[in-house]
Amino acid sequence: MSARLIDGKALAAQVRAQVAQDVATLKAAGTTPGLAVVLVGGDPASQVYVRNKAAACEKAGMHSQVIRLAETTTQSELLDVINTLNHDATVHGILVQLPLPGHLDSALVIEAISPNKDVDGFHAINAGLLMTGAPRFRPCTPYGIMKMLESEGVSLWGANVVIVGASNIVGKPMAMLALAAGATVTLCNSKTRDLASHTQRADVLVVATGRPGIVTGDMVKPGATVIDVGINRNADGKLVGDVDFESARQVAGAITPVPGGVGPMTIAMLLMNTLQAAQRLSPTAAAQTEQ
Ligand code: GUN
């Protein structure tokens, strides 16, 4: 058996087209959604991600602004930049690209972003809202994964969802979204004993560890849906995920490729969150809620 490929690129294009339509409506009502992306230092992968995010915004008709800061930027300089963006009415979404250089405290930086502009959904208030089942901004990667599962007709109601990797960016919010959708969730981490005994029970397996090949075909339940969040470069310079694609596709029912799977969805959902932020913050939206 060879698994069906889940085409994240095609679905992301659909989401982006829908967002572009809604952006046009909002612009006609006088608000152009704006995203500010802050990049500290010159990490090559982060530079590519940031460029792609800004380009996607422009393509959807939104305003985008990339603020590039030196590697040596101090904590208080960065907090000043965030404070200015918090008060800038043309900016509806703020994203600080992670990871930050080691001398900066990511947690403090994230908490400085206005929760109403936190389109990553990483602020403690937004993480708390997600945990209590009333999300405001869903973190983009797990949000994109939920959209993919929905579009594939994969129901999480009563399903075993196993997540490998417990980061704040992917694993933990993915667990909350899957739980809210009625799944029985197992959240594995780097200390998990006998990982295969967990992954083999997964109807839906989400892998987000940054370790290429951590999941192989023998660890996958026959017919399972496998979502590979990893983006790694192997010794030949080729992009590969965290899942050993060739062996896993022989066993899975459906699987995401790398590249062209989860990656494009993350950007599409960032646009969706920025649109939603602008809708919530726009004067017309405020007037509507006052009525
Ligand atoms: N670095 C890797 N993924 C992400 C993300 O989703 N948001 C931000 N801000 N940084 C990241």
Short mmCIF file of C-alpha atoms and ligand atoms in Angstrom, two decimals:
data_model
loop_
_atom_site.label_atom_id
_atom_site.label_comp_id
_atom_site.label_asym_id
_atom_site.label_seq_id
_atom_site.Cartn_x
_atom_site.Cartn_y
_atom_site.Cartn_z
CA MET A 1 0.00 0.00 0.00
CA SER A 2 1.19 3.49 -0.71
CA ALA A 3 -0.25 6.39 1.27
CA ARG A 4 -2.26 9.22 -0.24
CA LEU A 5 -0.22 12.44 -0.32
CA ILE A 6 -1.72 15.40 1.51
CA ASP A 7 -1.06 18.43 -0.69
CA GLY A 8 -0.43 21.32 1.70
CA LYS A 9 0.61 23.60 -1.12
CA ALA A 10 -2.74 23.30 -2.90
CA LEU A 11 -4.79 23.71 0.28
CA ALA A 12 -2.67 26.70 1.35
CA ALA A 13 -3.38 28.33 -2.03
CA GLN A 14 -7.13 27.90 -1.40
CA VAL A 15 -6.87 29.43 2.09
CA ARG A 16 -4.80 32.32 0.75
CA ALA A 17 -7.31 33.02 -2.01
CA GLN A 18 -10.12 33.15 0.58
CA VAL A 19 -8.05 35.45 2.80
CA ALA A 20 -7.30 37.74 -0.17
CA GLN A 21 -11.04 38.05 -0.85
CA ASP A 22 -11.78 38.95 2.77
CA VAL A 23 -8.86 41.40 2.79
CA ALA A 24 -10.39 43.16 -0.24
CA THR A 25 -13.72 43.47 1.63
CA LEU A 26 -12.00 44.89 4.70
CA LYS A 27 -10.00 47.33 2.58
CA ALA A 28 -13.19 48.55 0.93
CA ALA A 29 -14.47 49.28 4.46
CA GLY A 30 -11.34 51.37 5.12
CA THR A 31 -8.92 49.00 6.89
CA THR A 32 -5.83 47.47 5.26
CA PRO A 33 -4.62 44.57 7.43
CA GLY A 34 -0.97 45.02 8.38
CA LEU A 35 1.62 42.57 9.70
CA ALA A 36 4.95 43.56 11.28
CA VAL A 37 7.63 40.87 11.38
CA VAL A 38 10.64 41.43 13.61
CA LEU A 39 13.84 39.55 12.82
CA VAL A 40 16.83 39.82 15.15
CA GLY A 41 20.17 38.68 13.74
CA GLY A 42 21.09 36.96 10.50
CA ASP A 43 20.04 33.30 10.89
CA PRO A 44 19.78 32.15 7.23
CA ALA A 45 16.70 29.91 7.72
CA SER A 46 14.87 32.67 9.65
CA GLN A 47 15.68 35.16 6.88
CA VAL A 48 14.03 32.89 4.31
CA TYR A 49 10.95 32.32 6.53
CA VAL A 50 10.55 36.05 7.16
CA ARG A 51 10.90 36.92 3.47
CA ASN A 52 8.26 34.31 2.59
CA LYS A 53 5.86 35.60 5.25
CA ALA A 54 6.19 39.20 4.04
CA ALA A 55 5.77 38.19 0.39
CA ALA A 56 2.64 36.15 1.20
CA CYS A 57 1.13 39.18 3.00
CA GLU A 58 1.70 41.46 0.04
CA LYS A 59 0.21 38.86 -2.31
CA ALA A 60 -2.95 38.71 -0.20
CA GLY A 61 -3.27 42.51 -0.43
CA MET A 62 -2.09 43.16 3.14
CA HIS A 63 0.50 45.64 4.28
CA SER A 64 3.71 44.08 5.55
CA GLN A 65 6.66 45.51 7.34
CA VAL A 66 9.88 43.65 8.15
CA ILE A 67 12.00 45.12 10.93
CA ARG A 68 15.52 43.72 10.76
CA LEU A 69 17.56 44.28 13.92
CA ALA A 70 21.24 43.58 14.56
CA GLU A 71 22.32 40.39 16.35
CA THR A 72 23.61 42.65 19.17
CA THR A 73 20.21 44.29 19.82
CA THR A 74 19.57 44.54 23.56
CA GLN A 75 16.46 43.31 25.34
CA SER A 76 15.32 46.86 26.09
CA GLU A 77 15.85 47.98 22.47
CA LEU A 78 13.72 45.07 21.27
CA LEU A 79 11.02 45.80 23.86
CA ASP A 80 10.96 49.44 22.66
CA VAL A 81 10.38 48.28 19.07
CA ILE A 82 7.51 46.03 20.19
CA ASN A 83 5.99 48.82 22.25
CA THR A 84 6.00 51.13 19.22
CA LEU A 85 4.30 48.44 17.09
CA ASN A 86 1.72 47.80 19.84
CA HIS A 87 0.67 51.45 19.51
CA ASP A 88 0.82 51.66 15.70
CA ALA A 89 -2.76 51.60 14.37
CA THR A 90 -1.60 50.42 10.91
CA VAL A 91 -0.16 47.23 12.47
CA HIS A 92 -2.73 44.55 13.34
CA GLY A 93 -0.37 41.60 13.73
CA ILE A 94 3.11 41.41 15.29
CA LEU A 95 5.40 38.41 14.89
CA VAL A 96 8.86 38.13 16.39
CA GLN A 97 10.71 35.41 14.50
CA LEU A 98 12.10 32.69 16.75
CA PRO A 99 14.62 31.54 17.80
CA LEU A 100 16.06 34.79 19.17
CA PRO A 101 19.82 35.19 19.83
CA GLY A 102 20.80 33.58 23.14
CA HIS A 103 21.19 36.83 25.13
CA LEU A 104 17.50 37.70 24.63
CA ASP A 105 14.68 36.30 26.80
CA SER A 106 12.06 34.95 24.36
CA ALA A 107 9.39 34.54 27.04
CA LEU A 108 9.67 38.20 28.13
CA VAL A 109 9.67 39.37 24.51
CA ILE A 110 6.52 37.37 23.68
CA GLU A 111 4.74 38.72 26.77
CA ALA A 112 5.51 42.28 25.60
CA ILE A 113 3.45 41.82 22.40
CA SER A 114 -0.12 43.04 22.73
CA PRO A 115 -2.29 39.89 23.07
CA ASN A 116 -4.66 41.47 20.51
CA LYS A 117 -1.84 41.59 17.93
CA ASP A 118 -0.18 38.28 18.84
CA VAL A 119 -0.90 36.50 15.53
CA ASP A 120 1.48 33.66 16.51
CA GLY A 121 -0.81 32.89 19.48
CA PHE A 122 2.23 32.48 21.75
CA HIS A 123 1.35 35.08 24.44
CA ALA A 124 0.40 33.50 27.79
CA ILE A 125 -3.09 35.02 27.52
CA ASN A 126 -3.65 33.45 24.11
CA ALA A 127 -2.10 30.13 25.20
CA GLY A 128 -4.45 30.23 28.22
CA LEU A 129 -7.48 31.01 26.07
CA LEU A 130 -6.61 28.06 23.84
CA MET A 131 -6.24 25.81 26.88
CA THR A 132 -9.64 26.81 28.26
CA GLY A 133 -11.30 26.09 24.92
CA ALA A 134 -11.94 29.70 23.82
CA PRO A 135 -9.05 30.39 21.44
CA ARG A 136 -8.44 33.89 20.07
CA PHE A 137 -5.35 33.21 17.90
CA ARG A 138 -4.46 29.58 17.23
CA PRO A 139 -0.70 29.05 16.69
CA CYS A 140 -0.23 28.89 12.92
CA THR A 141 1.34 25.44 12.46
CA PRO A 142 -1.18 23.43 14.52
CA TYR A 143 -4.00 25.57 13.08
CA GLY A 144 -2.78 24.64 9.59
CA ILE A 145 -2.63 20.95 10.57
CA MET A 146 -6.25 21.08 11.82
CA LYS A 147 -7.27 22.66 8.53
CA MET A 148 -5.48 19.90 6.59
CA LEU A 149 -7.17 17.14 8.60
CA GLU A 150 -10.56 18.79 8.12
CA SER A 151 -9.98 19.13 4.39
CA GLU A 152 -8.91 15.45 4.18
CA GLY A 153 -12.09 14.41 5.99
CA VAL A 154 -10.12 12.98 8.95
CA SER A 155 -12.31 13.19 12.05
CA LEU A 156 -10.55 13.53 15.41
CA TRP A 157 -13.69 12.65 17.39
CA GLY A 158 -12.67 9.69 19.59
CA ALA A 159 -9.45 9.20 17.60
CA ASN A 160 -6.03 8.49 19.09
CA VAL A 161 -3.84 11.47 18.25
CA VAL A 162 -0.18 11.02 19.15
CA ILE A 163 2.10 14.04 18.99
CA VAL A 164 5.88 13.65 19.09
CA GLY A 165 7.48 16.89 20.32
CA ALA A 166 6.08 19.10 23.09
CA SER A 167 7.15 22.61 22.04
CA ASN A 168 5.11 25.75 22.75
CA ILE A 169 5.04 26.45 19.00
CA VAL A 170 3.67 23.11 17.77
CA GLY A 171 3.28 20.16 20.17
CA LYS A 172 1.46 21.75 23.12
CA PRO A 173 -1.03 23.86 21.10
CA MET A 174 -1.60 20.89 18.75
CA ALA A 175 -2.55 18.81 21.79
CA MET A 176 -5.09 21.46 22.87
CA LEU A 177 -6.68 21.74 19.42
CA ALA A 178 -6.91 17.95 19.02
CA LEU A 179 -8.39 17.60 22.51
CA ALA A 180 -10.99 20.27 21.75
CA ALA A 181 -11.89 18.30 18.60
CA GLY A 182 -12.66 15.21 20.69
CA ALA A 183 -9.40 13.26 20.36
CA THR A 184 -7.62 11.17 22.97
CA VAL A 185 -4.23 12.86 22.99
CA THR A 186 -0.78 11.50 23.80
CA LEU A 187 1.97 14.11 23.94
CA CYS A 188 5.41 12.48 23.67
CA ASN A 189 8.66 14.29 24.41
CA SER A 190 12.41 13.68 24.34
CA LYS A 191 12.18 11.62 27.56
CA THR A 192 9.40 9.31 26.34
CA ARG A 193 10.28 5.63 26.82
CA ASP A 194 9.52 3.20 23.98
CA LEU A 195 8.28 5.86 21.57
CA ALA A 196 7.10 3.21 19.08
CA SER A 197 4.60 1.76 21.58
CA HIS A 198 2.83 5.15 21.52
CA THR A 199 3.14 5.99 17.83
CA GLN A 200 1.86 2.53 16.80
CA ARG A 201 -1.50 3.33 18.45
CA ALA A 202 -1.94 6.64 16.58
CA ASP A 203 -4.83 7.13 14.17
CA VAL A 204 -3.27 10.53 13.57
CA LEU A 205 0.46 10.94 14.17
CA VAL A 206 1.98 14.45 14.31
CA VAL A 207 5.78 14.62 14.41
CA ALA A 208 7.53 17.88 15.32
CA THR A 209 10.94 17.25 16.85
CA GLY A 210 13.55 18.61 14.42
CA ARG A 211 15.15 15.13 14.37
CA PRO A 212 15.20 13.64 10.86
CA GLY A 213 14.04 10.01 10.68
CA ILE A 214 12.85 9.82 14.32
CA VAL A 215 9.71 8.05 13.07
CA THR A 216 10.07 5.10 10.69
CA GLY A 217 7.47 2.97 8.91
CA ASP A 218 7.50 0.21 11.55
CA MET A 219 6.35 2.82 14.12
CA VAL A 220 3.23 3.76 12.12
CA LYS A 221 -0.18 2.11 12.50
CA PRO A 222 -1.44 0.75 9.15
CA GLY A 223 -3.79 3.30 7.56
CA ALA A 224 -2.83 6.15 9.94
CA THR A 225 -2.65 9.79 8.90
CA VAL A 226 0.93 11.02 9.33
CA ILE A 227 1.66 14.74 9.63
CA ASP A 228 5.36 15.63 9.37
CA VAL A 229 6.20 19.09 10.72
CA GLY A 230 9.99 18.72 10.50
CA ILE A 231 12.12 20.60 7.99
CA ASN A 232 15.72 19.40 8.05
CA ARG A 233 18.54 19.31 5.54
CA ASN A 234 20.18 15.89 5.13
CA ALA A 235 23.83 15.21 4.25
CA ASP A 236 23.05 15.64 0.52
CA GLY A 237 21.54 19.08 1.16
CA LYS A 238 18.03 17.75 0.46
CA LEU A 239 15.04 18.94 2.57
CA VAL A 240 13.63 16.10 4.66
CA GLY A 241 11.09 15.85 7.47
CA ASP A 242 11.23 14.12 10.86
CA VAL A 243 9.50 11.07 9.39
CA ASP A 244 11.32 8.57 7.19
CA PHE A 245 9.05 9.22 4.24
CA GLU A 246 9.83 6.16 2.10
CA SER A 247 9.15 3.58 4.83
CA ALA A 248 6.20 5.48 6.39
CA ARG A 249 4.34 5.91 3.11
CA GLN A 250 4.22 2.11 2.70
CA VAL A 251 2.17 1.82 5.91
CA ALA A 252 0.24 5.09 6.36
CA GLY A 253 -3.15 5.84 4.83
CA ALA A 254 -2.22 9.47 4.17
CA ILE A 255 0.99 11.43 4.70
CA THR A 256 2.29 14.98 4.26
CA PRO A 257 5.36 15.45 2.06
CA VAL A 258 8.33 17.65 2.98
CA PRO A 259 8.48 20.15 1.40
CA GLY A 260 4.95 20.97 0.26
CA GLY A 261 3.06 19.69 3.30
CA VAL A 262 2.73 21.56 6.59
CA GLY A 263 5.11 24.43 5.68
CA PRO A 264 2.85 26.27 3.23
CA MET A 265 -0.11 25.88 5.63
CA THR A 266 1.76 27.67 8.43
CA ILE A 267 2.09 30.80 6.29
CA ALA A 268 -1.53 30.59 5.08
CA MET A 269 -2.79 30.46 8.67
CA LEU A 270 -0.57 33.41 9.64
CA LEU A 271 -2.41 35.41 6.98
CA MET A 272 -5.73 34.15 8.34
CA ASN A 273 -4.77 35.23 11.89
CA THR A 274 -3.61 38.65 10.66
CA LEU A 275 -6.90 39.12 8.81
CA GLN A 276 -8.82 38.13 11.95
CA ALA A 277 -6.73 40.54 14.05
CA ALA A 278 -7.51 43.37 11.63
CA GLN A 279 -11.20 42.48 11.61
CA ARG A 280 -11.27 42.59 15.41
CA LEU A 281 -9.26 45.82 15.67
CA SER A 282 -10.83 47.75 12.78
CA PRO A 283 -13.14 50.70 13.57
CA THR A 284 -15.95 49.13 11.50
CA ALA A 285 -15.71 45.93 13.55
CA ALA A 286 -15.75 48.01 16.74
CA ALA A 287 -18.81 49.90 15.51
CA GLN A 288 -20.52 46.60 14.70
CA THR A 289 -19.90 45.20 18.17
CA GLU A 290 -21.21 48.42 19.76
CA GLN A 291 -24.55 48.11 17.95
N1 GUN B 1 10.08 29.94 14.27
C1 GUN B 1 9.68 28.73 13.80
N2 GUN B 1 8.33 28.68 13.68
C2 GUN B 1 7.87 29.89 14.08
C3 GUN B 1 6.57 30.45 14.17
O1 GUN B 1 5.54 29.82 13.88
N3 GUN B 1 6.52 31.74 14.62
C4 GUN B 1 7.63 32.43 14.98
N4 GUN B 1 7.47 33.67 15.43
N5 GUN B 1 8.85 31.94 14.91
C5 GUN B 1 8.97 30.66 14.46
#
